[in-house]
PDB file of C-alpha atoms in Angstrom:
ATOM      1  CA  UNK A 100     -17.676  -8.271  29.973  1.00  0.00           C
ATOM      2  CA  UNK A 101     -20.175  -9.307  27.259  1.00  0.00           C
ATOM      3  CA  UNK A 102     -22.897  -7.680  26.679  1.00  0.00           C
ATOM      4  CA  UNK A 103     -25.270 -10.245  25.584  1.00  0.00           C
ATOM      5  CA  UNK A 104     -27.169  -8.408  22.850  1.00  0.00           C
ATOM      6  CA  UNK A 105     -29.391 -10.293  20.615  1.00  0.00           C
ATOM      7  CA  UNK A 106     -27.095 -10.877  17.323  1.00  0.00           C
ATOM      8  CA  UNK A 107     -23.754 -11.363  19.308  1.00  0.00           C
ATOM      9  CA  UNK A 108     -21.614 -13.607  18.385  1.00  0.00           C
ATOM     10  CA  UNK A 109     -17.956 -15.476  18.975  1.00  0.00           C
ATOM     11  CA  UNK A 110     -15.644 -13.784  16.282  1.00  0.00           C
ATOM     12  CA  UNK A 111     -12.857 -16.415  14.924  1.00  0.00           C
ATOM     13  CA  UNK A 112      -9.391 -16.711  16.194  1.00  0.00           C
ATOM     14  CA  UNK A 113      -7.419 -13.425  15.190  1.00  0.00           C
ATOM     15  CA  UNK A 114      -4.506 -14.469  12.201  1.00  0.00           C
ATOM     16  CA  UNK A 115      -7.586 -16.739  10.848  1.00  0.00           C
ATOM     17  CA  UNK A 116      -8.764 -16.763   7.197  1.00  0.00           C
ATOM     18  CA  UNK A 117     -12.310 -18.985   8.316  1.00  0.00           C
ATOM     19  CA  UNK A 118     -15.082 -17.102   6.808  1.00  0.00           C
ATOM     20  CA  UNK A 119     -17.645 -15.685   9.233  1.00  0.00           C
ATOM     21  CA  UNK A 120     -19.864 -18.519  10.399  1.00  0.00           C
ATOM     22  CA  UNK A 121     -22.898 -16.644   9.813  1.00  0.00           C
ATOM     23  CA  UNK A 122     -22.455 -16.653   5.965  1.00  0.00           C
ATOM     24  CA  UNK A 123     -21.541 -13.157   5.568  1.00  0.00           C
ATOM     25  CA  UNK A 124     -18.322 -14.222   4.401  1.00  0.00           C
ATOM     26  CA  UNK A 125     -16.088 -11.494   6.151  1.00  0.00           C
ATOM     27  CA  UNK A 126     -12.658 -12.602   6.315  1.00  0.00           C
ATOM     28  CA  UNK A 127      -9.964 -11.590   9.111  1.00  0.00           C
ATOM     29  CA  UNK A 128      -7.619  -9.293   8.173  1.00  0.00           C
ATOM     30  CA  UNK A 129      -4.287 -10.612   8.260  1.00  0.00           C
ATOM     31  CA  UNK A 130      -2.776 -13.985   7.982  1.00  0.00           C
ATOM     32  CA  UNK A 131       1.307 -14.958   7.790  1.00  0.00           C
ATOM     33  CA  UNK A 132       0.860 -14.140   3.791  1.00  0.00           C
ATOM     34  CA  UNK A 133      -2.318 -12.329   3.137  1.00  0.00           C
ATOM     35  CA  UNK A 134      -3.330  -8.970   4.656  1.00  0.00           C
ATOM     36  CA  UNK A 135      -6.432  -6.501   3.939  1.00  0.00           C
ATOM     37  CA  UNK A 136      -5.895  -3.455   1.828  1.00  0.00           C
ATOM     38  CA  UNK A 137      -7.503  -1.283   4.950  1.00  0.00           C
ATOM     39  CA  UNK A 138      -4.302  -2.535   7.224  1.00  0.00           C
ATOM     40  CA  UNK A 139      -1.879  -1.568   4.171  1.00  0.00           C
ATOM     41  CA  UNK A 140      -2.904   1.991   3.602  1.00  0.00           C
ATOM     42  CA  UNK A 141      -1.520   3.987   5.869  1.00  0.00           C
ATOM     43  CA  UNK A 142       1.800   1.993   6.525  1.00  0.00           C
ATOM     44  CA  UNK A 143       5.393   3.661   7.095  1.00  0.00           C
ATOM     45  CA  UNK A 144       7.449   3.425   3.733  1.00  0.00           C
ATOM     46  CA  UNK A 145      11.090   3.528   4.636  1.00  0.00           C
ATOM     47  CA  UNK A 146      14.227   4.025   2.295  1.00  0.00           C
ATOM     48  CA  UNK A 147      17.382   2.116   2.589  1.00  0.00           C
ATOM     49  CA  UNK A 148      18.379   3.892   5.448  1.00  0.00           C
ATOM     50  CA  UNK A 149      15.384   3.708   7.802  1.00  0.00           C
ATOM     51  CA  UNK A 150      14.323   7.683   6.961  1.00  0.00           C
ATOM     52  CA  UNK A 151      10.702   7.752   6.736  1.00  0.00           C
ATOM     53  CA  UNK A 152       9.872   8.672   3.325  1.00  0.00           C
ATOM     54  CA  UNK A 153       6.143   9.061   3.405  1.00  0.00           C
ATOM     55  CA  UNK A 154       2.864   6.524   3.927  1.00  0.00           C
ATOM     56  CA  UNK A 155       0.988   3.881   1.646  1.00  0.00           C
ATOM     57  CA  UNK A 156      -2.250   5.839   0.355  1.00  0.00           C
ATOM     58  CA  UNK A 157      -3.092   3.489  -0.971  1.00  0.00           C
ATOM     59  CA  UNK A 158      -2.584   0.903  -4.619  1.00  0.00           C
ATOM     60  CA  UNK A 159      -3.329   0.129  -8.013  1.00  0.00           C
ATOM     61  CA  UNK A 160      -4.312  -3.308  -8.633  1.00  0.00           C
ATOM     62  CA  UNK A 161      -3.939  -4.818 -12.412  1.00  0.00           C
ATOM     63  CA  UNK A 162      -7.612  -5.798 -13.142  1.00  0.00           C
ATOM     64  CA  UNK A 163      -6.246  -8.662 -15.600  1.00  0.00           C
ATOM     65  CA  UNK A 164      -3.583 -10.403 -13.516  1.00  0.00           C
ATOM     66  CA  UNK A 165      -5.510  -9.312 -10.049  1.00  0.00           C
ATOM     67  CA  UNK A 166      -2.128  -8.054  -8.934  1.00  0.00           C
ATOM     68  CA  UNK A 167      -0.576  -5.404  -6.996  1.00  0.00           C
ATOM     69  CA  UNK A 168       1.188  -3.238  -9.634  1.00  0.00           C
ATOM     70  CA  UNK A 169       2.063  -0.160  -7.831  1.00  0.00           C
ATOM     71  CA  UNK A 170       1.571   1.337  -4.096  1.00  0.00           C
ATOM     72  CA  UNK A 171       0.995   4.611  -4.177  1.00  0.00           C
ATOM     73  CA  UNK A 172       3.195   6.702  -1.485  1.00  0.00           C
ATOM     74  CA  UNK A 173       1.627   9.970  -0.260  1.00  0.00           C
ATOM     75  CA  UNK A 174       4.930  12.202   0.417  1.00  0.00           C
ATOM     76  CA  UNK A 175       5.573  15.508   1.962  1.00  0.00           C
ATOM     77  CA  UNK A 176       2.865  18.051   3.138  1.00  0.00           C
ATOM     78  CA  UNK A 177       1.318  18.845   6.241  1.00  0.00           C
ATOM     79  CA  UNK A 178      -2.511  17.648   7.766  1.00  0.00           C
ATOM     80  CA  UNK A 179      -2.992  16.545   3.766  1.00  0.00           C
ATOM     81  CA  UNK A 180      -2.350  20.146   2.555  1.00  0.00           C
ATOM     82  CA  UNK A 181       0.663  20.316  -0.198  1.00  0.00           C
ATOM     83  CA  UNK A 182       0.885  16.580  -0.098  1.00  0.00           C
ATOM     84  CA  UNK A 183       2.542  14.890  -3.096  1.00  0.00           C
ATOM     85  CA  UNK A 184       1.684  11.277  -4.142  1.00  0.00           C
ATOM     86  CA  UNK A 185       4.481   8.800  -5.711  1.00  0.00           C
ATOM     87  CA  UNK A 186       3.249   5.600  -7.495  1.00  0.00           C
ATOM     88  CA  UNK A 187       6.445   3.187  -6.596  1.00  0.00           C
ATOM     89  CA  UNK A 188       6.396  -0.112  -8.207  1.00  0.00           C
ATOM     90  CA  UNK A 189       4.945  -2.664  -5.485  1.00  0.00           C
ATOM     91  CA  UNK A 190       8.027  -5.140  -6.610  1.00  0.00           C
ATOM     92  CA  UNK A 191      10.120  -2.424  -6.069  1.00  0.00           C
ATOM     93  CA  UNK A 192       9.140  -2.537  -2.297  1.00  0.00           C
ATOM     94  CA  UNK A 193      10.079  -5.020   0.772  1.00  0.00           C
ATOM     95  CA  UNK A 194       8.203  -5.141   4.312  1.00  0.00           C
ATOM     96  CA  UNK A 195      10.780  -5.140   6.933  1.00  0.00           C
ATOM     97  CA  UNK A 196       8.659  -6.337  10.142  1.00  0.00           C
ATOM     98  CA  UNK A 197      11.298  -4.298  12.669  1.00  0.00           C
ATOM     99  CA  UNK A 198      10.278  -1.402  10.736  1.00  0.00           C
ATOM    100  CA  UNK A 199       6.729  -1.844  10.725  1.00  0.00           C
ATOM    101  CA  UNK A 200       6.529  -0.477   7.053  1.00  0.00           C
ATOM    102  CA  UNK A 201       7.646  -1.363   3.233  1.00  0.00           C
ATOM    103  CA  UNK A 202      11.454  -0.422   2.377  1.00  0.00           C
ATOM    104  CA  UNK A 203      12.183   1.181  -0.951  1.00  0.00           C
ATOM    105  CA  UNK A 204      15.675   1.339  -2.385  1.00  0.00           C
ATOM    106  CA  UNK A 205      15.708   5.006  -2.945  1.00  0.00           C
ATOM    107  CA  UNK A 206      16.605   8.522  -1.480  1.00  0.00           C
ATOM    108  CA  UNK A 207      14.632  11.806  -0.664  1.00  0.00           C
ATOM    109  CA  UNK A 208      16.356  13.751  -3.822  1.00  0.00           C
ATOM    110  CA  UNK A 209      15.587  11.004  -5.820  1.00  0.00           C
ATOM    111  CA  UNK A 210      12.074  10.441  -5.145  1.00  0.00           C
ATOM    112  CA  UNK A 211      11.799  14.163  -5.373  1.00  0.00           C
ATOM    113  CA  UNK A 212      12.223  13.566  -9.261  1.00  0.00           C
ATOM    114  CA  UNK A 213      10.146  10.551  -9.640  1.00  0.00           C
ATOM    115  CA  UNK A 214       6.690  10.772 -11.020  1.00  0.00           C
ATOM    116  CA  UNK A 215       4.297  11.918  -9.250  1.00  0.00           C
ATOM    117  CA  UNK A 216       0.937  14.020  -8.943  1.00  0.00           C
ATOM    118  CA  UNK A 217      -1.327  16.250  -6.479  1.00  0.00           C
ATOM    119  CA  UNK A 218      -4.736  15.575  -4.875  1.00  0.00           C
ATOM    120  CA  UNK A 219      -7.298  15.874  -7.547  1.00  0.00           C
ATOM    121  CA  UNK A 220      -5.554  14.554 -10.349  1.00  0.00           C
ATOM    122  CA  UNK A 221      -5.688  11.319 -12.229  1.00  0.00           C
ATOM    123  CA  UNK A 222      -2.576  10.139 -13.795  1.00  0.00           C
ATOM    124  CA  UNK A 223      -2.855   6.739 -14.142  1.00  0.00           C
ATOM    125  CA  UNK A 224      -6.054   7.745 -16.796  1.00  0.00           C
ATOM    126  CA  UNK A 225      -3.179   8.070 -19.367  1.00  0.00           C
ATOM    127  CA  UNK A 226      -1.757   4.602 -20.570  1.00  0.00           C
ATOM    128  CA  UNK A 227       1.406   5.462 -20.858  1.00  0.00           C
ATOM    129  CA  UNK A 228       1.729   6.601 -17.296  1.00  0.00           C
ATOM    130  CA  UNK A 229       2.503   3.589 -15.616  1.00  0.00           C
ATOM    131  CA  UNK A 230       5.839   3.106 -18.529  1.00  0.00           C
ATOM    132  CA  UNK A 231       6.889   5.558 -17.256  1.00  0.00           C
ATOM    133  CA  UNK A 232       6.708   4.571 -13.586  1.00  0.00           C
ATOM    134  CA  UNK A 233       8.296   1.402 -14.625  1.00  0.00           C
ATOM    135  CA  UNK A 234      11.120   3.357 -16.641  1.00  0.00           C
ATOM    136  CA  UNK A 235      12.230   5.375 -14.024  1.00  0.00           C
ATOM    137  CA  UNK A 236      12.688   2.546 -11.145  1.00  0.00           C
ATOM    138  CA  UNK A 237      13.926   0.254 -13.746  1.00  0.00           C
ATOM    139  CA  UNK A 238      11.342  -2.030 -13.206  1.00  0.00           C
ATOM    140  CA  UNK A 239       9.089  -4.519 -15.634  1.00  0.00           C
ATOM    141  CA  UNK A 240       5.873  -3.960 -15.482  1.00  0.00           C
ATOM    142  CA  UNK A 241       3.158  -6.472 -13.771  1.00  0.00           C
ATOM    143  CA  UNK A 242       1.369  -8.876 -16.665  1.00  0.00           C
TER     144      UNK A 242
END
């Protein structure tokens, strides 16, 4: 039932990139292609064999190229206590829309070894850091 307050007004058809007709230029926040950071973080990442590895926290964009360059997995923990995060290469990841989440060709003891850091700390300060991301999944890095 609407509720007819003063600045209501007819929001566009959900899937829809059309800009908010009052100029505000809000966008919807998922089309067949595109999709708002806000709906990625959070989202299941799966390995190979459908375990539930951890959740998108969230992901470094390359401020050149506008790019995705790595998704950063938070891993382990419980209620954000002891929680480990993994930067994975975004290429390095696949959405699987059965799963509901991004797929990463990788296993538990392996990712256990892959870089990583702790609430708190800021790796990706050091330029080097995100070599070595790349190096270990065997991955180029986004230009």
């Amino acid at each position: 039932m609407p509720t007819q307050l003063p600045n209501e007004r007819q929001l566009r058809e959900p899937g829809s990139m059309e800009l908010d007709p009052s100029g505000e230029g809000i966008a919807i926040e998922e089309t067949r292609r595109l999709i708002a950071s806000s709906k990625v973080e959070g989202t299941p990442v799966f390995n190979q064999s459908g375990e539930q590895l951890g959740s998108v926290y969230n992901f470094m964009v390359d401020k050149i190229s506008g790019q995705v360059a790595y998704v950063v997995m938070s891993f382990g923990g419980f209620l954000g206590i002891g929680e480990s995060y993994h930067p994975l290469p975004w290429r390095a990841l696949t959405y699987d829309p059965r799963l509901g989440g991004y797929v990463v060709d990788i296993d538990r003891d392996r990712l256990v070894d892959a870089p990583q850091y702790s609430a708190g700390e800021d790796p990706f300060t050091d330029n080097e850091y995100g070599a070595r991301i790349d190096a270990y999944y065997k991955t180029t890095p986004t230009a």
